[in-house]
XYZ file of C-alpha atoms in Angstrom:
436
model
C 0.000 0.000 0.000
C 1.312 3.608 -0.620
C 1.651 6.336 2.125
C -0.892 9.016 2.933
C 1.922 10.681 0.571
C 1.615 8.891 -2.029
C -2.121 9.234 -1.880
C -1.685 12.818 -2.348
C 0.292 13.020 -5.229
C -2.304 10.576 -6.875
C -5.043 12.844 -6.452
C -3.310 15.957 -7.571
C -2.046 13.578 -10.619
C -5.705 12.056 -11.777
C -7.226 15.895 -10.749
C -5.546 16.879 -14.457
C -7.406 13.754 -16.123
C -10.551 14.357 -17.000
C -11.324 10.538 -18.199
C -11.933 9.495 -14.855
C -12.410 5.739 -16.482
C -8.157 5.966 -16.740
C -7.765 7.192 -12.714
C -7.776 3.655 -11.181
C -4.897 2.370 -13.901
C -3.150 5.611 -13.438
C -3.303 5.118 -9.750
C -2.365 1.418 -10.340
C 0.694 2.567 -12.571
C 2.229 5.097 -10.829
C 1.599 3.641 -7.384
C 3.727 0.722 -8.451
C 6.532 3.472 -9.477
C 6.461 4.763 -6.201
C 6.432 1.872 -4.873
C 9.975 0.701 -6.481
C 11.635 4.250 -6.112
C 10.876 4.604 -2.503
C 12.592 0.649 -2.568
C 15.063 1.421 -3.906
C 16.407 4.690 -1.993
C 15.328 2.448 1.254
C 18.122 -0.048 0.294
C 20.072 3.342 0.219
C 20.327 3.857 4.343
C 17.566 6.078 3.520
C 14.275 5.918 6.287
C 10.803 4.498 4.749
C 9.280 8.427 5.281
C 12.589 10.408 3.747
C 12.726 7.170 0.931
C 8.609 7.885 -0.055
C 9.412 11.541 -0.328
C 12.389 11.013 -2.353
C 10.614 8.862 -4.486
C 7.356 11.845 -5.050
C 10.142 14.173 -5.523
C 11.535 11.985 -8.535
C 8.237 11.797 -10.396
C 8.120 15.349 -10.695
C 5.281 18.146 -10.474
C 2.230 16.362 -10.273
C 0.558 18.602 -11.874
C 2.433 18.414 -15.207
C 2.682 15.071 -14.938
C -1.331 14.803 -14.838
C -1.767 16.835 -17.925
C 0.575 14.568 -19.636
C -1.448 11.585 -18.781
C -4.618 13.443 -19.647
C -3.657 13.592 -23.134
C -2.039 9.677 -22.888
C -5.695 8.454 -21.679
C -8.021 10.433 -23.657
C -10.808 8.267 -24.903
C -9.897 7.855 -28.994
C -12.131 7.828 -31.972
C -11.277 5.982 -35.015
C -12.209 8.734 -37.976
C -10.617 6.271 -40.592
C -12.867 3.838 -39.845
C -16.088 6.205 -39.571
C -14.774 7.485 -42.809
C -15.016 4.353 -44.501
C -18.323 3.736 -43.246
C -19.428 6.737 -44.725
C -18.417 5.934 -47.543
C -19.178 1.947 -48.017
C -22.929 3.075 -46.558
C -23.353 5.689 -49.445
C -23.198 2.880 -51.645
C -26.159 1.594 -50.714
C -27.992 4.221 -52.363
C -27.053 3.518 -55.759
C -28.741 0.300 -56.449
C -32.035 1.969 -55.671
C -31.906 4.324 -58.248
C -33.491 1.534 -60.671
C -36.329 -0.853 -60.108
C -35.851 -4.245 -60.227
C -38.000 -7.189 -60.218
C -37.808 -7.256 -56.748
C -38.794 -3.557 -55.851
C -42.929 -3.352 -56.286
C -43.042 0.037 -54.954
C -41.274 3.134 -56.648
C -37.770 3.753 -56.194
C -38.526 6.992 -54.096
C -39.953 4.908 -51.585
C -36.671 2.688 -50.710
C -34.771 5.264 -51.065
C -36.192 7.362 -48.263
C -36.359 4.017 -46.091
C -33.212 3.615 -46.658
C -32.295 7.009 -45.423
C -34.278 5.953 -42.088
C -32.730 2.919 -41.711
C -29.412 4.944 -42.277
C -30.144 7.428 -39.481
C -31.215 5.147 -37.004
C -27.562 2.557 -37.477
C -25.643 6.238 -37.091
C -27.621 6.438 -33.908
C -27.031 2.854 -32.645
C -23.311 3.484 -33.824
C -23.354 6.460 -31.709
C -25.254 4.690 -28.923
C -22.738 2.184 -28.448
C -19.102 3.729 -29.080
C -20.429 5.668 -25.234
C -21.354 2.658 -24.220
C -18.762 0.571 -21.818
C -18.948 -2.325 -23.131
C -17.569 -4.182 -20.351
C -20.695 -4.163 -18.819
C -22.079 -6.632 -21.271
C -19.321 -9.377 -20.032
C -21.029 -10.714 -17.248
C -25.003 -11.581 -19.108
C -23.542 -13.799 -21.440
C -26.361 -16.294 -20.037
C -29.217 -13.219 -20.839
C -27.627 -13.008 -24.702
C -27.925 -16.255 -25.297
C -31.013 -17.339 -23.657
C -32.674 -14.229 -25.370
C -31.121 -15.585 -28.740
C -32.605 -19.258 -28.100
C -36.080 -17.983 -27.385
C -36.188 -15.584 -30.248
C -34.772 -18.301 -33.005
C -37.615 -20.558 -30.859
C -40.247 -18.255 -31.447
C -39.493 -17.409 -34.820
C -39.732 -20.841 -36.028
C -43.015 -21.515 -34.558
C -44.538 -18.236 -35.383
C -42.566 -16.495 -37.794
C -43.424 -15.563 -41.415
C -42.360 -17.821 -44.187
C -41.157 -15.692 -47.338
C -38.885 -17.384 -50.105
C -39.000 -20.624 -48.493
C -37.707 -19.767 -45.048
C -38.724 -18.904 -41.831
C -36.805 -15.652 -40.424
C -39.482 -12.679 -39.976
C -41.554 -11.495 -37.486
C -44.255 -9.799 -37.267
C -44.073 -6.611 -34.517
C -46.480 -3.841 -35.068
C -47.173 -4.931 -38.778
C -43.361 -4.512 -39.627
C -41.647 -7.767 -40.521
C -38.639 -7.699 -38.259
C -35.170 -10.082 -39.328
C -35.246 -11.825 -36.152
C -32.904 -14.160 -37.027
C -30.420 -11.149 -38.178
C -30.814 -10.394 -34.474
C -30.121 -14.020 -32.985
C -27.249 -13.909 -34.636
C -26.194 -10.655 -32.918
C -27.048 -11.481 -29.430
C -25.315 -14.851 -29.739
C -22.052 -12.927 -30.964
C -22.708 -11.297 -27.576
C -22.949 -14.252 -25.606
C -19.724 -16.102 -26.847
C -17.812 -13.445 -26.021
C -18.783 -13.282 -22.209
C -18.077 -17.292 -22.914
C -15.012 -17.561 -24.099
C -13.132 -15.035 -22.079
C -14.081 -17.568 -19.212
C -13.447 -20.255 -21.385
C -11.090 -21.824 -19.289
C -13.417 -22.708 -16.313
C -15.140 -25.358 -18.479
C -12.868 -27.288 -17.214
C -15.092 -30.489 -16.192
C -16.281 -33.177 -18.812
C -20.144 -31.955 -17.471
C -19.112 -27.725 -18.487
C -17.404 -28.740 -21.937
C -20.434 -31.208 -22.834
C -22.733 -28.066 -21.869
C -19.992 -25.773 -24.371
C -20.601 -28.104 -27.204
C -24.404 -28.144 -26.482
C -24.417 -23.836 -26.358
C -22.136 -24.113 -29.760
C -24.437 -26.085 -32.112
C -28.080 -25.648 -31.162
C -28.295 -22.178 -32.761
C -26.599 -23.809 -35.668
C -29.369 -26.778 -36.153
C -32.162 -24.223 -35.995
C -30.227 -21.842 -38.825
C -30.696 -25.326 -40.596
C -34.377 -25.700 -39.636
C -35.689 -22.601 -40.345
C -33.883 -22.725 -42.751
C -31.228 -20.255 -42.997
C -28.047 -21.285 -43.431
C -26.025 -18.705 -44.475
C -26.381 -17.305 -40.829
C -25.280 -20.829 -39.804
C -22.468 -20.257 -41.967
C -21.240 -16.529 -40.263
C -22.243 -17.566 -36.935
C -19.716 -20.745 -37.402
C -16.963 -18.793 -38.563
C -17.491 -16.257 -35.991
C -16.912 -18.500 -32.979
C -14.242 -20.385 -35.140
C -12.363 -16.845 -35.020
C -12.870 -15.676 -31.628
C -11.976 -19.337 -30.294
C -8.746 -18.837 -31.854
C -7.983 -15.858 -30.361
C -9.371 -16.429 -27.272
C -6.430 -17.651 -24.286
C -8.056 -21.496 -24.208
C -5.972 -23.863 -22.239
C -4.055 -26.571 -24.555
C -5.629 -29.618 -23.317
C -9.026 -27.920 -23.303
C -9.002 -26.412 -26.823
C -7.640 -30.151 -28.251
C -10.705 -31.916 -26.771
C -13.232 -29.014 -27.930
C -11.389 -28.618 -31.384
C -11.464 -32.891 -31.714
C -15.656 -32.838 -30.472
C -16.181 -30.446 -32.806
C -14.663 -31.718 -36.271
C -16.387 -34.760 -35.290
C -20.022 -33.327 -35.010
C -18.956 -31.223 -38.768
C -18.587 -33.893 -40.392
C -21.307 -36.051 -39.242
C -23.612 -32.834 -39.586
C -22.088 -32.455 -43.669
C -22.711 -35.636 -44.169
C -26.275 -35.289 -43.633
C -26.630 -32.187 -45.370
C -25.630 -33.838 -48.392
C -27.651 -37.337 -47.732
C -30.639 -34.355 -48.696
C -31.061 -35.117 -52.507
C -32.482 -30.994 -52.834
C -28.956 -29.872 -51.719
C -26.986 -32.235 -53.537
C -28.754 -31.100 -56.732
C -28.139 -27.512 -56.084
C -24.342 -28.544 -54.839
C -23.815 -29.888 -57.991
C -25.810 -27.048 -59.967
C -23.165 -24.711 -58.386
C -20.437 -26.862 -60.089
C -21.641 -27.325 -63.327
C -24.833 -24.524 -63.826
C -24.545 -25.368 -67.707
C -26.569 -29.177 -66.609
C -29.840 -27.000 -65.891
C -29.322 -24.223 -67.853
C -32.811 -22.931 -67.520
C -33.701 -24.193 -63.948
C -31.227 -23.918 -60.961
C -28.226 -22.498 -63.101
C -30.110 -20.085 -64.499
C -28.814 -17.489 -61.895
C -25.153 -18.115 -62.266
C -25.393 -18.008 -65.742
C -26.758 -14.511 -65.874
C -24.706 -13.668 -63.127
C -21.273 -15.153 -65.012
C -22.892 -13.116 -68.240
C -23.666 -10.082 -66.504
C -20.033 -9.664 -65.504
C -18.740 -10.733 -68.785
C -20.123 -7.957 -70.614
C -19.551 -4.953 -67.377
C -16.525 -3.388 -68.799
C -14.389 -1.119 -67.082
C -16.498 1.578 -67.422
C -20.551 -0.227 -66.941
C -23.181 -0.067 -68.996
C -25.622 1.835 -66.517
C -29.253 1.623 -65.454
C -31.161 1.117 -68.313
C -30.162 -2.085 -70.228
C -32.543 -5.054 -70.229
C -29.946 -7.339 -68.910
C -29.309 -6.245 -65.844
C -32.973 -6.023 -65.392
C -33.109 -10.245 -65.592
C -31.199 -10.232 -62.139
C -33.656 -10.628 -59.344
C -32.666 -8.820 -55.546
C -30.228 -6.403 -57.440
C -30.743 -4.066 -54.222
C -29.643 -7.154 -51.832
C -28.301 -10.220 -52.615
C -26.931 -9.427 -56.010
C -26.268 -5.946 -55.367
C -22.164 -6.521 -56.457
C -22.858 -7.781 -59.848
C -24.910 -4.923 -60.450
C -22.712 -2.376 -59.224
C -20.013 -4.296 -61.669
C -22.309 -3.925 -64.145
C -23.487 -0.332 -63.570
C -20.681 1.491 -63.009
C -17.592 -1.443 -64.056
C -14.851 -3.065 -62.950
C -13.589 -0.424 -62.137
C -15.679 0.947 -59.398
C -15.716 -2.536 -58.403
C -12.373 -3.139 -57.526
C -12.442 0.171 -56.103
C -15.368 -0.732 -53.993
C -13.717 -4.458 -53.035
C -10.743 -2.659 -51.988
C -12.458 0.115 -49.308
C -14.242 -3.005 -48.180
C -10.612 -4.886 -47.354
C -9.480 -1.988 -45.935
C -12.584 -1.555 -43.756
C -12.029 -4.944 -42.507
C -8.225 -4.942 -42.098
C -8.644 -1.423 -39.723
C -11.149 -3.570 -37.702
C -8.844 -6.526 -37.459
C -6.043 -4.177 -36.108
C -8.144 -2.473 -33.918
C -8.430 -5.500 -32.366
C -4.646 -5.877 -31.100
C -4.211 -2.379 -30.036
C -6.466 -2.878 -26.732
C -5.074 -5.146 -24.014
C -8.737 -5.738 -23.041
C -9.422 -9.631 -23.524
C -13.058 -8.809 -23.749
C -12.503 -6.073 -25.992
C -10.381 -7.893 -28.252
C -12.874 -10.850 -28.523
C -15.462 -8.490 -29.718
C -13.776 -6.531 -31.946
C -12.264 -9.944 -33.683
C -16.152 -11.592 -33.677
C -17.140 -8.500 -35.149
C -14.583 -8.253 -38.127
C -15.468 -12.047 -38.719
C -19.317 -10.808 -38.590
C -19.040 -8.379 -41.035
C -15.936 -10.047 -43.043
C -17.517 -13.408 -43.745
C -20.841 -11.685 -45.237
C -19.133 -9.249 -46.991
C -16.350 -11.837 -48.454
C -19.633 -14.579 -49.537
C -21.826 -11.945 -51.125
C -18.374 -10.929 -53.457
C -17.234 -13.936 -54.470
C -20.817 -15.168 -54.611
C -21.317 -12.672 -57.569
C -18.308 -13.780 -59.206
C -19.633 -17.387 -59.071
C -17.116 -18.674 -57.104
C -19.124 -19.938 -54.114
C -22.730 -21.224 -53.928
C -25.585 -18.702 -54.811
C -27.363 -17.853 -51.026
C -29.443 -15.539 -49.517
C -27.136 -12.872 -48.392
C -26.347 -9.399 -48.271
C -23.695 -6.940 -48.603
C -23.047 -5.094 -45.213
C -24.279 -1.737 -45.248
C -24.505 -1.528 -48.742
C -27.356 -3.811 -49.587
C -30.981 -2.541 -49.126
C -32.328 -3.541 -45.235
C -33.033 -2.053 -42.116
C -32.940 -5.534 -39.839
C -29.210 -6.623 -41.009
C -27.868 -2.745 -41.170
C -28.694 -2.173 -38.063
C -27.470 -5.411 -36.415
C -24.210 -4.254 -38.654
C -24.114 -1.071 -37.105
C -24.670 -2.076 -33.347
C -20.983 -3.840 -33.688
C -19.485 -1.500 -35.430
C -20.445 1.042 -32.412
C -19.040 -1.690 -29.861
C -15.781 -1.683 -32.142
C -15.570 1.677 -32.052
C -16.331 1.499 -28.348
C -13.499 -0.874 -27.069
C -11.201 1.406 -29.519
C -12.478 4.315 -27.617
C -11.446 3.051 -24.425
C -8.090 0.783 -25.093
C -5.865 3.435 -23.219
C -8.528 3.661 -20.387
C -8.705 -0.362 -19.654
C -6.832 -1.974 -16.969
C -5.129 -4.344 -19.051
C -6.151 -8.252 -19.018
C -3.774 -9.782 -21.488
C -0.090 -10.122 -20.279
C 1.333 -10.719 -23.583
C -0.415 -9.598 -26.907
C-alpha cells in the first residue's frame, strides 16, 4: 500500500485527467513506481518516510505530470474507420436508383427508407461507441437465452417468405429476427469464451458443445443457413484468439470436427442440396432451372466493362434482388470493374482497420469483440463478393451496409459502435492480457 503521501500526489495527478475511467490504472501505474523508487532509496540507508518523499520528488510536479497523462488516456475515436463507413454506406444508395424485379413500390420509396434505416444505425453506432462495453461481459447467459427464445419463437410463429422462416411480425413490420439471434449470440460467446477456461469439467465442456451447435441446427431448420455459416466462422475466429488452455481447446477442437462432419454428411444425404451442390459446379446441366442465376450472373459480368453499362439495359434487369443479394454484380455492371475493384478494396481496408483495432487494446473482452465482429461483417461481406463472381454457392445474403435492409444494417451497425467502443477506451482499460 502507498503512504498518505503517495495518496496525495495521486489525487493531484488524476485531478488533471478528465477521463476518470483511466484514474484507477493511473493510480495502479504510478503507485507501483512509487512503490519501487521509494525501494530502492530504502536499500540506500535512507528511512521508509525520507525514501517515499524522495521517491514523489523523482516523479516530478504532479501537476504536469497529470496533464501529460490526460492527453495519454483520452478516450480515442477511429475517424478512418467512420470514414469508410461513410463511404461503403453511401453505396447503398445507388442500387435503388433503378427498379428491379424485386422492388414493387417506386424507387422513391426505398430510397427514403433507406435514409431511415441509415439514421437510425448512425444512432445505434453512436449509442454504443459511449457505451462501456464491459458491462455486457457478465449476461452472457441473458444473450444467449434471449437468442434461443427468439430463433424458438421465430420458427413456430414467424413468417415464411422465399421458403424460409426468419421474420416477425411486430407492429405490422416484418422484423429479421434471425439477423438479431445472430447478434445477441455474438454477444454471448464473447462473455463465454473469455471464461473459457473454467469449463474445465467433462459436465461444463459437454454443456460448451451443447451452447455451440443448437443455434446452428435451428439456422438449418428454419432454414437459414447462411447465418449458420457466419455464426460458425465467428466463434471459429474468436476461439482462436481467445487464451483457451491446450488440453481444453484439443478436446473441444477434436468434439467439434467430429459433429462437422457427421452434420455435412447429412446435409448432403438431402437429394435438394446435392442437386443444387452440384448445380453450383456445373450450372450449364440446368441451364434454364437452378443455373439459371449463375449463368446470368457469369454473363452479366462478362459484358460490365471497365467503365458499366448503366441503369437502363434489359440485362441487368433479368437479375432478381439487385438491391440485396446481387447488389455486387450490379454495381459491376453499372458502373464497371472499375468501381468494383475500387469498392472491393475500401471493403478490405474496412475490414483490415477492424482486425487491427483489435490488437491495439489489451482488453481480452474487448479484443474478442472486436475480432467476432470483423469475422461478422468479413464473412458476409467476403460470400456476397465472391458469390457474384460465381465462385461460391448462390445464397441468400447481403452486402453489409450496402445492400438494401433495415434488420441486417442495423445489427451491422450495433458492432461496429461496440468496435468503435473498445477502440475508444483501449488506453482507459486496466489491461487483461499479459502478452499480446
Amino acid at each position: 500500500m502507498s503512504s498518505s503521501n503517495f495518496e496525495e500526489f495521486l489525487t493531484k495527478v488524476t485531478s488533471k485527467v478528465k477521463a476518470k475511467e483511466a484514474h484507477s490504472i493511473i493510480k495502479k501505474e504510478l503507485t507501483h513506481h512509487l512503490q519501487e523508487l521509494s525501494h530502492s532509496f530504502q536499500q540506500k540507508t535512507a528511512s521508509k518516510e525520507e525514501a517515499d518523499e524522495r521517491a514523489i520528488q523523482e516523479m516530478g510536479n504532479p501537476f504536469t505530470l497529470g496533464e501529460n497523462l490526460n492527453r495519454l488516456h483520452r478516450p480515442k475515436i477511429d475517424w478512418l474507420l467512420i470514414a469508410l463507413f461513410v463511404i461503403i454506406a453511401g453505396n447503398s444508395f445507388l442500387p435503388l436508383i433503378h427498379g428491379n424485379l424485386a422492388m414493387s413500390l417506386p424507387s422513391t420509396f426505398y430510397f427514403s427508407r433507406q435514409a431511415i434505416w441509415l439514421t437510425l444505425a448512425v444512432v445505434a453506432i453512436v449509442a454504443f461507441l459511449f457505451f462501456d462495453y464491459r458491462k455486457l461481459k457478465k449476461y452472457w447467459w441473458f444473450f444467449y437465452g434471449s437468442g434461443l427464445l427468439l430463433l424458438l419463437y421465430t420458427y413456430l410463429f414467424g413468417l415464411m417468405k422465399n421458403g424460409a422462416v426468419r421474420w416477425i411480425s411486430i407492429a405490422g413490420m416484418s422484423v429479421d429476427s434471425s439477423a438479431i439471434t445472430l447478434f445477441l449470440f455474438f454477444l454471448a460467446w464473447a462473455g463465454i469464451l473469455y471464461n473459457i477456461n473454467t469449463f474445465n469439467t467433462w459436465m461444463k465442456q459437454a454443456l460448451l458443445f451443447i451452447l455451440f451447435w443448437v443455434p446452428i441446427l435451428f439456422y438449418l431448420v428454419l432454414p437459414h443457413m447462411m447465418l449458420g455459416i457466419i455464426y460458425f466462422f465467428c466463434l471459429l475466429t474468436m476461439f482462436a484468439c481467445s487464451n483457451v488452455h491446450r488440453k481444453l481447446a484439443f478436446t473441444l477442437v477434436a468434439a467439434n470436427v467430429m459433429m462437422s462432419i457427421l452434420l455435412f454428411n447429412v446435409f448432403l444425404a438431402s437429394s435438394y442440396r446435392l442437386t443444387r451442390l452440384l448445380i453450383f459446379l456445373n450450372p450449364n446441366a440446368d441451364p434454364h432451372g437452378a443455373g439459371y442465376t449463375y449463368l446470368l450472373v457469369r454473363d452479366i459480368l462478362s459484358q460490365a466493362g471497365w467503365l458499366g453499362n448503366g441503369f437502363s439495359t434489359a440485362l441487368i434487369r433479368q437479375l432478381p434482388a439487385t438491391h440485396t443479394d446481387y447488389v455486387f454484380p450490379f454495381l459491376v455492371y453499372s458502373f464497371g470493374w472499375a468501381f468494383g475493384i475500387a469498392l472491393c478494396l475500401i471493403l478490405l481496408l474496412f475490414i483490415v482497420r477492424i482486425s487491427r483495432n483489435a490488437f491495439k487494446t489489451k482488453d481480452r473482452y474487448g479484443r474478442l469483440l472486436v475480432i467476432g465482429g470483423a469475422a461478422l461483417i468479413a464473412v458476409p461481406t467476403c460470400w456476397n463478393i465472391l458469390m457474384g463472381l460465381g465462385v461460391v454457392p448462390l445464397m441468400e445474403v447481403s452486402l453489409p451496409f450496402i445492400s438494401y435492409g433495415g434488420s441486417m444494417l442495423l445489427v451491422n451497425s450495433g458492432i461496429l459502435g461496440l468496435i468503435l467502443s473498445v477502440y475508444r477506451r483501449k488506453d482507459l482499460v486496466n489491461p487483461t492480457i499479459i502478452h499480446s
